[in-house]
mmCIF file of C-alpha atoms in Angstrom:
data_model
loop_
_atom_site.group_PDB
_atom_site.id
_atom_site.type_symbol
_atom_site.label_atom_id
_atom_site.label_comp_id
_atom_site.label_asym_id
_atom_site.label_seq_id
_atom_site.Cartn_x
_atom_site.Cartn_y
_atom_site.Cartn_z
ATOM 1 C CA MET O 1 0.000 0.000 0.000
ATOM 2 C CA LYS O 2 1.351 3.366 -0.989
ATOM 3 C CA GLN O 3 1.184 5.046 2.355
ATOM 4 C CA ASN O 4 3.814 7.165 3.949
ATOM 5 C CA GLY O 5 5.005 4.319 6.109
ATOM 6 C CA ARG O 6 2.870 1.816 7.885
ATOM 7 C CA LEU O 7 0.155 2.823 10.232
ATOM 8 C CA TYR O 8 0.736 -0.006 12.710
ATOM 9 C CA ASP O 9 3.185 -2.603 13.995
ATOM 10 C CA ILE O 10 2.447 -6.317 14.153
ATOM 11 C CA LEU O 11 3.484 -7.486 17.628
ATOM 12 C CA GLU O 12 2.399 -11.080 17.332
ATOM 13 C CA GLU O 13 0.814 -13.340 14.751
ATOM 14 C CA ASN O 14 -0.728 -16.769 15.114
ATOM 15 C CA GLU O 15 -3.338 -18.865 13.301
ATOM 16 C CA ARG O 16 -6.214 -17.094 15.042
ATOM 17 C CA GLY O 17 -5.155 -13.533 14.510
ATOM 18 C CA PHE O 18 -2.846 -10.665 15.256
ATOM 19 C CA SER O 19 -1.685 -8.428 18.059
ATOM 20 C CA LEU O 20 -1.292 -4.915 16.714
ATOM 21 C CA ARG O 21 -0.172 -1.528 17.905
ATOM 22 C CA MET O 22 -1.115 1.687 16.123
ATOM 23 C CA LYS O 23 1.946 3.843 15.486
ATOM 24 C CA ARG O 24 1.873 7.211 17.140
ATOM 25 C CA GLU O 25 3.198 9.026 14.107
ATOM 26 C CA HIS O 26 1.683 8.919 10.643
ATOM 27 C CA SER O 27 1.100 11.687 8.113
ATOM 28 C CA VAL O 28 -2.645 10.946 7.983
ATOM 29 C CA TYR O 29 -3.061 12.354 11.493
ATOM 30 C CA GLN O 30 -2.157 15.823 10.217
ATOM 31 C CA GLY O 31 -5.535 15.825 8.472
ATOM 32 C CA HIS O 32 -7.620 13.414 10.543
ATOM 33 C CA PHE O 33 -8.175 15.558 12.423
ATOM 34 C CA PRO O 34 -5.960 18.603 12.946
ATOM 35 C CA GLY O 35 -5.089 18.584 16.667
ATOM 36 C CA ASN O 36 -7.269 15.534 17.301
ATOM 37 C CA PRO O 37 -5.626 12.378 15.917
ATOM 38 C CA ILE O 38 -8.135 9.606 15.193
ATOM 39 C CA THR O 39 -7.384 6.653 12.933
ATOM 40 C CA PRO O 40 -9.729 6.843 9.929
ATOM 41 C CA GLY O 41 -12.200 3.942 10.022
ATOM 42 C CA VAL O 42 -11.335 2.968 6.456
ATOM 43 C CA LEU O 43 -7.673 2.582 7.443
ATOM 44 C CA THR O 44 -8.582 0.095 10.175
ATOM 45 C CA LEU O 45 -10.547 -1.701 7.432
ATOM 46 C CA GLN O 46 -7.400 -1.649 5.300
ATOM 47 C CA MET O 47 -5.334 -2.943 8.210
ATOM 48 C CA VAL O 48 -7.686 -5.945 8.493
ATOM 49 C CA CYS O 49 -7.324 -6.570 4.742
ATOM 50 C CA GLU O 50 -3.519 -6.377 4.945
ATOM 51 C CA CYS O 51 -3.360 -8.727 7.933
ATOM 52 C CA LEU O 52 -5.645 -11.222 6.187
ATOM 53 C CA SER O 53 -3.519 -11.013 3.015
ATOM 54 C CA ARG O 54 -0.435 -11.768 5.076
ATOM 55 C CA HIS O 55 -2.285 -14.603 6.814
ATOM 56 C CA VAL O 56 -3.334 -16.344 3.557
ATOM 57 C CA GLY O 57 -0.153 -15.455 1.681
ATOM 58 C CA ARG O 58 -1.600 -13.457 -1.204
ATOM 59 C CA GLU O 59 -2.767 -9.915 -1.909
ATOM 60 C CA LEU O 60 -6.513 -9.602 -1.263
ATOM 61 C CA HIS O 61 -9.043 -6.803 -1.788
ATOM 62 C CA TYR O 62 -12.596 -6.354 -0.542
ATOM 63 C CA ALA O 63 -15.121 -7.608 -3.111
ATOM 64 C CA ALA O 64 -18.223 -7.302 -0.919
ATOM 65 C CA ILE O 65 -18.860 -6.116 2.613
ATOM 66 C CA LYS O 66 -22.003 -7.549 4.147
ATOM 67 C CA ASN O 67 -21.574 -5.634 7.371
ATOM 68 C CA CYS O 68 -18.801 -3.629 8.890
ATOM 69 C CA ARG O 69 -19.485 -1.910 12.163
ATOM 70 C CA PHE O 70 -17.157 0.715 13.546
ATOM 71 C CA ALA O 71 -18.083 0.238 17.183
ATOM 72 C CA ALA O 72 -15.556 2.621 18.747
ATOM 73 C CA ILE O 73 -12.755 4.842 17.560
ATOM 74 C CA VAL O 74 -9.112 3.813 17.247
ATOM 75 C CA ARG O 75 -6.365 6.260 18.157
ATOM 76 C CA PRO O 76 -2.615 6.303 17.599
ATOM 77 C CA GLY O 77 -0.879 4.300 20.338
ATOM 78 C CA ASP O 78 -3.798 1.882 20.781
ATOM 79 C CA HIS O 79 -2.897 -1.735 21.382
ATOM 80 C CA LEU O 80 -5.336 -4.023 19.572
ATOM 81 C CA ARG O 81 -6.230 -7.649 18.976
ATOM 82 C CA LEU O 82 -7.555 -8.847 15.607
ATOM 83 C CA ASN O 83 -9.437 -12.162 15.702
ATOM 84 C CA MET O 84 -10.297 -13.725 12.375
ATOM 85 C CA GLN O 85 -12.408 -16.615 11.121
ATOM 86 C CA THR O 86 -11.922 -17.431 7.466
ATOM 87 C CA ALA O 87 -13.246 -19.827 4.870
ATOM 88 C CA SER O 88 -12.118 -20.121 1.268
ATOM 89 C CA VAL O 89 -14.719 -20.743 -1.450
ATOM 90 C CA ASP O 90 -13.648 -20.745 -5.124
ATOM 91 C CA GLY O 91 -10.897 -18.192 -4.669
ATOM 92 C CA THR O 92 -12.995 -15.951 -2.436
ATOM 93 C CA VAL O 93 -12.003 -15.625 1.200
ATOM 94 C CA LYS O 94 -15.005 -15.241 3.470
ATOM 95 C CA LEU O 95 -13.946 -13.308 6.532
ATOM 96 C CA LYS O 96 -15.549 -12.727 9.889
ATOM 97 C CA ALA O 97 -13.363 -10.702 12.157
ATOM 98 C CA ASN O 98 -13.362 -8.432 15.129
ATOM 99 C CA LEU O 99 -10.884 -5.915 16.364
ATOM 100 C CA THR O 100 -10.835 -5.265 20.091
ATOM 101 C CA GLY O 101 -8.641 -3.673 22.730
ATOM 102 C CA SER O 102 -5.726 -6.054 23.365
ATOM 103 C CA ASP O 103 -6.534 -6.800 26.986
ATOM 104 C CA ASN O 104 -10.309 -6.483 26.897
ATOM 105 C CA PRO O 105 -12.321 -8.603 24.434
ATOM 106 C CA ASP O 106 -15.409 -6.527 25.280
ATOM 107 C CA ASP O 107 -13.698 -3.352 24.051
ATOM 108 C CA LEU O 108 -14.975 -3.817 20.483
ATOM 109 C CA ARG O 109 -13.670 -1.385 17.870
ATOM 110 C CA LEU O 110 -14.552 -3.040 14.564
ATOM 111 C CA GLN O 111 -16.648 -6.004 13.508
ATOM 112 C CA ILE O 112 -16.682 -7.184 9.923
ATOM 113 C CA ASP O 113 -18.317 -9.781 7.700
ATOM 114 C CA ALA O 114 -16.908 -9.558 4.183
ATOM 115 C CA ASP O 115 -15.726 -11.361 1.060
ATOM 116 C CA LEU O 116 -12.253 -10.696 -0.274
ATOM 117 C CA GLN O 117 -10.617 -11.698 -3.536
ATOM 118 C CA MET Q 1 -33.124 27.250 1.575
ATOM 119 C CA TYR Q 2 -30.524 26.348 -1.079
ATOM 120 C CA SER Q 3 -30.203 26.885 -4.773
ATOM 121 C CA PRO Q 4 -30.629 23.638 -6.698
ATOM 122 C CA ALA Q 5 -27.531 21.978 -8.143
ATOM 123 C CA CYS Q 6 -25.336 24.386 -6.206
ATOM 124 C CA LYS Q 7 -21.674 23.439 -6.437
ATOM 125 C CA VAL Q 8 -19.386 23.869 -3.460
ATOM 126 C CA THR Q 9 -15.648 23.809 -4.128
ATOM 127 C CA ASP Q 10 -14.393 24.946 -0.711
ATOM 128 C CA ILE Q 11 -14.995 21.503 0.785
ATOM 129 C CA ALA Q 12 -12.839 22.459 3.783
ATOM 130 C CA SER Q 13 -15.727 24.655 4.948
ATOM 131 C CA LEU Q 14 -18.016 21.605 5.120
ATOM 132 C CA ILE Q 15 -15.829 18.840 6.589
ATOM 133 C CA PRO Q 16 -12.995 18.856 9.136
ATOM 134 C CA GLN Q 17 -10.713 16.477 7.208
ATOM 135 C CA ARG Q 18 -7.534 18.047 5.834
ATOM 136 C CA SER Q 19 -4.641 17.035 3.613
ATOM 137 C CA PRO Q 20 -3.443 14.292 3.116
ATOM 138 C CA ILE Q 21 -6.927 12.836 3.555
ATOM 139 C CA MET Q 22 -9.175 15.159 1.559
ATOM 140 C CA MET Q 23 -11.147 12.833 -0.680
ATOM 141 C CA VAL Q 24 -13.726 15.162 -2.286
ATOM 142 C CA ASP Q 25 -12.954 17.884 -4.866
ATOM 143 C CA ASP Q 26 -16.456 19.152 -5.635
ATOM 144 C CA TYR Q 27 -19.732 18.715 -3.838
ATOM 145 C CA ILE Q 28 -22.983 19.421 -5.662
ATOM 146 C CA ILE Q 29 -26.204 19.670 -3.717
ATOM 147 C CA GLU Q 30 -29.358 18.523 -5.501
ATOM 148 C CA ASP Q 31 -31.871 18.767 -2.687
ATOM 149 C CA GLU Q 32 -32.083 18.080 1.020
ATOM 150 C CA LEU Q 33 -31.776 14.326 0.505
ATOM 151 C CA ASN Q 34 -29.531 14.070 -2.546
ATOM 152 C CA CYS Q 35 -26.077 15.199 -3.500
ATOM 153 C CA ARG Q 36 -23.264 14.401 -5.885
ATOM 154 C CA SER Q 37 -19.541 14.693 -5.631
ATOM 155 C CA GLU Q 38 -16.420 14.330 -7.690
ATOM 156 C CA LEU Q 39 -12.845 13.359 -7.019
ATOM 157 C CA ALA Q 40 -9.984 13.305 -9.499
ATOM 158 C CA VAL Q 41 -7.647 10.498 -8.457
ATOM 159 C CA GLY Q 42 -4.233 12.136 -8.177
ATOM 160 C CA ALA Q 43 -0.831 10.443 -8.258
ATOM 161 C CA ASP Q 44 -0.291 11.558 -4.661
ATOM 162 C CA ASN Q 45 -3.515 10.023 -3.325
ATOM 163 C CA MET Q 46 -2.772 8.131 -0.100
ATOM 164 C CA PHE Q 47 -5.190 5.323 -1.012
ATOM 165 C CA LEU Q 48 -3.407 4.134 -4.163
ATOM 166 C CA ASP Q 49 -2.655 0.430 -4.060
ATOM 167 C CA GLU Q 50 0.446 -1.331 -5.363
ATOM 168 C CA THR Q 51 -0.984 -1.345 -8.924
ATOM 169 C CA GLY Q 52 -1.625 2.411 -8.983
ATOM 170 C CA ARG Q 53 -5.369 2.121 -8.502
ATOM 171 C CA LEU Q 54 -7.494 3.669 -5.803
ATOM 172 C CA SER Q 55 -8.302 1.061 -3.159
ATOM 173 C CA VAL Q 56 -11.818 0.058 -2.098
ATOM 174 C CA GLU Q 57 -11.050 1.738 1.224
ATOM 175 C CA GLY Q 58 -10.264 4.971 -0.653
ATOM 176 C CA VAL Q 59 -13.606 4.869 -2.484
ATOM 177 C CA LEU Q 60 -15.379 4.269 0.840
ATOM 178 C CA GLU Q 61 -13.594 7.262 2.411
ATOM 179 C CA HIS Q 62 -14.631 9.387 -0.582
ATOM 180 C CA ILE Q 63 -18.253 8.295 -0.061
ATOM 181 C CA ALA Q 64 -18.073 8.974 3.687
ATOM 182 C CA GLN Q 65 -16.694 12.471 3.094
ATOM 183 C CA THR Q 66 -19.394 13.146 0.497
ATOM 184 C CA ALA Q 67 -22.078 12.205 3.024
ATOM 185 C CA ALA Q 68 -20.317 14.262 5.723
ATOM 186 C CA ALA Q 69 -20.111 17.262 3.368
ATOM 187 C CA HIS Q 70 -23.846 16.995 2.772
ATOM 188 C CA ILE Q 71 -24.580 16.856 6.495
ATOM 189 C CA GLY Q 72 -22.149 19.756 7.002
ATOM 190 C CA TYR Q 73 -23.871 21.754 4.283
ATOM 191 C CA LEU Q 74 -27.288 21.254 5.857
ATOM 192 C CA HIS Q 75 -25.860 22.303 9.238
ATOM 193 C CA ARG Q 76 -24.328 25.431 7.731
ATOM 194 C CA GLN Q 77 -27.618 26.321 6.042
ATOM 195 C CA ALA Q 78 -29.328 25.968 9.414
ATOM 196 C CA GLY Q 79 -26.773 28.332 10.952
ATOM 197 C CA GLU Q 80 -25.102 25.537 12.943
ATOM 198 C CA THR Q 81 -21.445 24.562 13.134
ATOM 199 C CA VAL Q 82 -19.845 21.745 11.167
ATOM 200 C CA THR Q 83 -19.191 18.685 13.362
ATOM 201 C CA LEU Q 84 -16.905 15.648 13.080
ATOM 202 C CA GLY Q 85 -18.501 12.783 11.188
ATOM 203 C CA TYR Q 86 -17.597 9.150 11.791
ATOM 204 C CA ILE Q 87 -18.537 6.075 9.777
ATOM 205 C CA GLY Q 88 -20.918 4.084 11.982
ATOM 206 C CA ASP Q 89 -21.246 1.101 9.703
ATOM 207 C CA ILE Q 90 -21.063 -0.041 6.101
ATOM 208 C CA LYS Q 91 -23.531 -2.578 4.730
ATOM 209 C CA ARG Q 92 -24.519 -4.118 1.414
ATOM 210 C CA CYS Q 93 -21.276 -2.981 -0.127
ATOM 211 C CA ALA Q 94 -20.504 -4.454 -3.536
ATOM 212 C CA VAL Q 95 -17.510 -3.728 -5.720
ATOM 213 C CA THR Q 96 -19.012 -3.881 -9.210
ATOM 214 C CA GLY Q 97 -16.296 -2.636 -11.520
ATOM 215 C CA PRO Q 98 -12.582 -2.102 -11.911
ATOM 216 C CA LEU Q 99 -11.051 0.250 -9.404
ATOM 217 C CA PRO Q 100 -10.098 3.674 -10.771
ATOM 218 C CA ALA Q 101 -6.555 4.403 -11.902
ATOM 219 C CA VAL Q 102 -4.682 7.673 -11.436
ATOM 220 C CA GLY Q 103 -6.163 10.375 -13.648
ATOM 221 C CA THR Q 104 -9.725 9.010 -13.441
ATOM 222 C CA THR Q 105 -12.514 11.123 -11.969
ATOM 223 C CA LEU Q 106 -14.944 9.503 -9.547
ATOM 224 C CA HIS Q 107 -18.596 10.508 -9.623
ATOM 225 C CA THR Q 108 -20.674 9.734 -6.568
ATOM 226 C CA HIS Q 109 -24.352 10.039 -5.797
ATOM 227 C CA VAL Q 110 -25.443 9.942 -2.177
ATOM 228 C CA THR Q 111 -29.070 9.706 -1.013
ATOM 229 C CA VAL Q 112 -30.124 10.123 2.609
ATOM 230 C CA ILE Q 113 -32.496 7.278 3.503
ATOM 231 C CA SER Q 114 -33.163 8.087 7.130
ATOM 232 C CA GLN Q 115 -31.910 10.152 10.001
ATOM 233 C CA VAL Q 116 -32.301 9.558 13.716
ATOM 234 C CA GLY Q 117 -30.705 12.097 15.996
ATOM 235 C CA ASP Q 118 -27.053 12.417 14.984
ATOM 236 C CA VAL Q 119 -26.980 9.304 12.827
ATOM 237 C CA SER Q 120 -27.728 9.401 9.089
ATOM 238 C CA LEU Q 121 -28.201 6.362 6.879
ATOM 239 C CA VAL Q 122 -27.258 6.943 3.254
ATOM 240 C CA SER Q 123 -27.047 4.884 0.109
ATOM 241 C CA ALA Q 124 -24.223 5.651 -2.264
ATOM 242 C CA GLU Q 125 -23.161 4.768 -5.774
ATOM 243 C CA THR Q 126 -19.792 5.601 -7.259
ATOM 244 C CA SER Q 127 -18.879 5.387 -10.912
ATOM 245 C CA ALA Q 128 -15.807 6.169 -12.960
ATOM 246 C CA GLU Q 129 -15.856 6.750 -16.719
ATOM 247 C CA ASN Q 130 -19.557 5.853 -16.731
ATOM 248 C CA ASN Q 131 -18.948 2.454 -15.171
ATOM 249 C CA PRO Q 132 -20.447 1.762 -11.755
ATOM 250 C CA ILE Q 133 -17.598 0.666 -9.499
ATOM 251 C CA LEU Q 134 -19.051 0.444 -6.002
ATOM 252 C CA ASN Q 135 -22.334 0.799 -4.182
ATOM 253 C CA CYS Q 136 -23.073 0.588 -0.503
ATOM 254 C CA ARG Q 137 -25.066 1.743 2.459
ATOM 255 C CA MET Q 138 -23.319 3.696 5.135
ATOM 256 C CA LYS Q 139 -24.173 5.325 8.425
ATOM 257 C CA VAL Q 140 -22.469 8.518 9.360
ATOM 258 C CA ALA Q 141 -22.571 9.507 13.010
ATOM 259 C CA GLU Q 142 -21.757 12.999 14.205
ATOM 260 C CA GLY Q 143 -19.870 13.419 17.397
ATOM 261 C CA MET W 1 -53.207 -1.804 2.556
ATOM 262 C CA GLU W 2 -55.243 -3.379 5.370
ATOM 263 C CA LYS W 3 -53.704 -3.384 8.813
ATOM 264 C CA ASP W 4 -53.313 -7.166 9.088
ATOM 265 C CA GLU W 5 -51.525 -7.097 5.760
ATOM 266 C CA LEU W 6 -49.223 -4.351 7.068
ATOM 267 C CA VAL W 7 -48.470 -6.360 10.202
ATOM 268 C CA LYS W 8 -47.654 -9.455 8.171
ATOM 269 C CA LYS W 9 -45.345 -7.554 5.845
ATOM 270 C CA MET W 10 -43.688 -5.683 8.701
ATOM 271 C CA ILE W 11 -42.905 -8.916 10.564
ATOM 272 C CA GLU W 12 -41.484 -10.410 7.394
ATOM 273 C CA ILE W 13 -39.124 -7.521 6.611
ATOM 274 C CA LEU W 14 -38.038 -6.904 10.207
ATOM 275 C CA ALA W 15 -37.296 -10.595 10.823
ATOM 276 C CA ASP W 16 -35.283 -10.689 7.622
ATOM 277 C CA GLU W 17 -33.324 -7.488 8.234
ATOM 278 C CA PHE W 18 -32.542 -8.041 11.911
ATOM 279 C CA GLU W 19 -32.161 -11.825 11.682
ATOM 280 C CA VAL W 20 -34.695 -12.843 14.300
ATOM 281 C CA GLU W 21 -37.384 -15.522 14.133
ATOM 282 C CA PRO W 22 -40.734 -14.044 12.990
ATOM 283 C CA GLU W 23 -42.402 -15.703 16.044
ATOM 284 C CA VAL W 24 -40.537 -13.442 18.490
ATOM 285 C CA ILE W 25 -42.125 -10.346 16.920
ATOM 286 C CA GLN W 26 -45.224 -10.193 19.129
ATOM 287 C CA PRO W 27 -47.406 -7.053 19.316
ATOM 288 C CA GLU W 28 -46.603 -6.302 22.966
ATOM 289 C CA ALA W 29 -42.909 -7.178 22.749
ATOM 290 C CA ASN W 30 -40.342 -4.405 23.138
ATOM 291 C CA ILE W 31 -38.835 -3.554 19.740
ATOM 292 C CA LYS W 32 -35.299 -2.699 20.831
ATOM 293 C CA GLU W 33 -34.940 -5.707 23.126
ATOM 294 C CA THR W 34 -36.494 -8.191 20.717
ATOM 295 C CA MET W 35 -34.339 -7.204 17.762
ATOM 296 C CA HIS W 36 -31.268 -6.171 19.806
ATOM 297 C CA LEU W 37 -31.269 -2.660 18.329
ATOM 298 C CA ASP W 38 -28.640 -0.086 19.201
ATOM 299 C CA SER W 39 -28.454 3.546 18.091
ATOM 300 C CA LEU W 40 -27.141 2.506 14.668
ATOM 301 C CA SER W 41 -29.552 -0.321 13.888
ATOM 302 C CA LEU W 42 -32.450 1.850 15.004
ATOM 303 C CA VAL W 43 -31.657 4.033 11.985
ATOM 304 C CA ASP W 44 -31.850 0.919 9.793
ATOM 305 C CA MET W 45 -35.354 0.246 11.112
ATOM 306 C CA VAL W 46 -36.458 3.813 10.406
ATOM 307 C CA GLY W 47 -34.953 3.601 6.902
ATOM 308 C CA LEU W 48 -36.629 0.264 6.233
ATOM 309 C CA VAL W 49 -40.059 1.576 7.261
ATOM 310 C CA ASN W 50 -39.550 4.608 5.041
ATOM 311 C CA GLU W 51 -38.521 2.515 2.037
ATOM 312 C CA GLU W 52 -41.146 -0.196 2.420
ATOM 313 C CA PHE W 53 -44.138 1.835 3.569
ATOM 314 C CA GLY W 54 -43.300 5.422 2.612
ATOM 315 C CA VAL W 55 -43.653 6.529 6.222
ATOM 316 C CA GLU W 56 -40.987 8.681 7.814
ATOM 317 C CA ILE W 57 -40.652 8.119 11.547
ATOM 318 C CA LYS W 58 -39.665 11.455 13.074
ATOM 319 C CA THR W 59 -36.895 11.390 15.677
ATOM 320 C CA PRO W 60 -39.050 13.072 18.381
ATOM 321 C CA ASP W 61 -41.725 10.377 17.878
ATOM 322 C CA LEU W 62 -39.323 7.461 18.421
ATOM 323 C CA PRO W 63 -39.585 7.355 22.232
ATOM 324 C CA THR W 64 -43.349 6.795 21.883
ATOM 325 C CA ILE W 65 -42.797 3.716 19.707
ATOM 326 C CA LYS W 66 -41.849 1.042 22.219
ATOM 327 C CA THR W 67 -43.667 -2.093 21.154
ATOM 328 C CA PHE W 68 -44.401 -3.602 17.772
ATOM 329 C CA ALA W 69 -48.075 -2.665 18.247
ATOM 330 C CA ASP W 70 -46.961 0.990 18.654
ATOM 331 C CA LEU W 71 -45.013 0.701 15.412
ATOM 332 C CA TYR W 72 -47.926 -0.829 13.485
ATOM 333 C CA ASP W 73 -50.264 1.933 14.710
ATOM 334 C CA TYR W 74 -47.764 4.682 13.880
ATOM 335 C CA VAL W 75 -47.183 3.433 10.349
ATOM 336 C CA PHE W 76 -50.805 2.485 9.642
ATOM 337 C CA THR W 77 -52.180 5.906 10.570
ATOM 338 C CA ARG W 78 -49.624 7.681 8.387
ATOM 339 C CA MET W 79 -49.770 5.579 5.220
#
């Protein structure tokens, strides 16, 4: 992805998901929003896509999003846990995932049900 | 209340997003429930993928900012201040055509379906070079 | 549209949209609890009623619509 450096660090990866930490510095925060850095929801969506691509070993893109709920905002410095359930059907990866605070599974930030190709 | 098909080019007066994440060039109001917008995909767009095309996430951000500009416009007309808009959820999103390359102009139509308090539900359709590329439903929450 | 027809159609579309069994949509049941609605999905319900029945539920009226029977009455009298 052509971004001015990555938005996050991967701290840990296993078959069920990822431990992630949002970097404190990224150029997007100059504009989102000036003086009030909040990670754009679509960039957390992109982070999920990138992690899934890494997980399955090929570059994927969203083809359809049945439901994606941005339950709470993500800020630079946040420490997160991405849990994924996947199924592959004819080249399409069906994904159900949630992104929560790293030490509190009830601290839901993002929930998604989507197809990627 | 507003002149029909009024075009607003100073988008920064309607939404709080700033460079490098300004994803609307022109916003055109049709009526209280409908608006259109345009975005020329520039070589410096932060949502370009590895093949030089705008990502799905970039199109969704463009749609969200179009909806937020519309809400901001209605606020301004009512003499209120422009607030921050967040995406609440995205549903029924289908990518229906090839993603736009650098130099392409996106055309988006947003319709407000319902509004409850600070949450607006919109449907959106984006096309590029007369080909539909993505449609979805989105909720934008003000906060 | 007759009211029993409205009720039947409403149950059908609500059960489908919010993924609940049609049987749980009883007239005196609480809407939010039955369909697990939060502030976002409430907007979906309002949008659905507008699209399917051409009735716009006004935000100030929402607190008065607690049960499914309230919803049927609200929509039926405004169609």
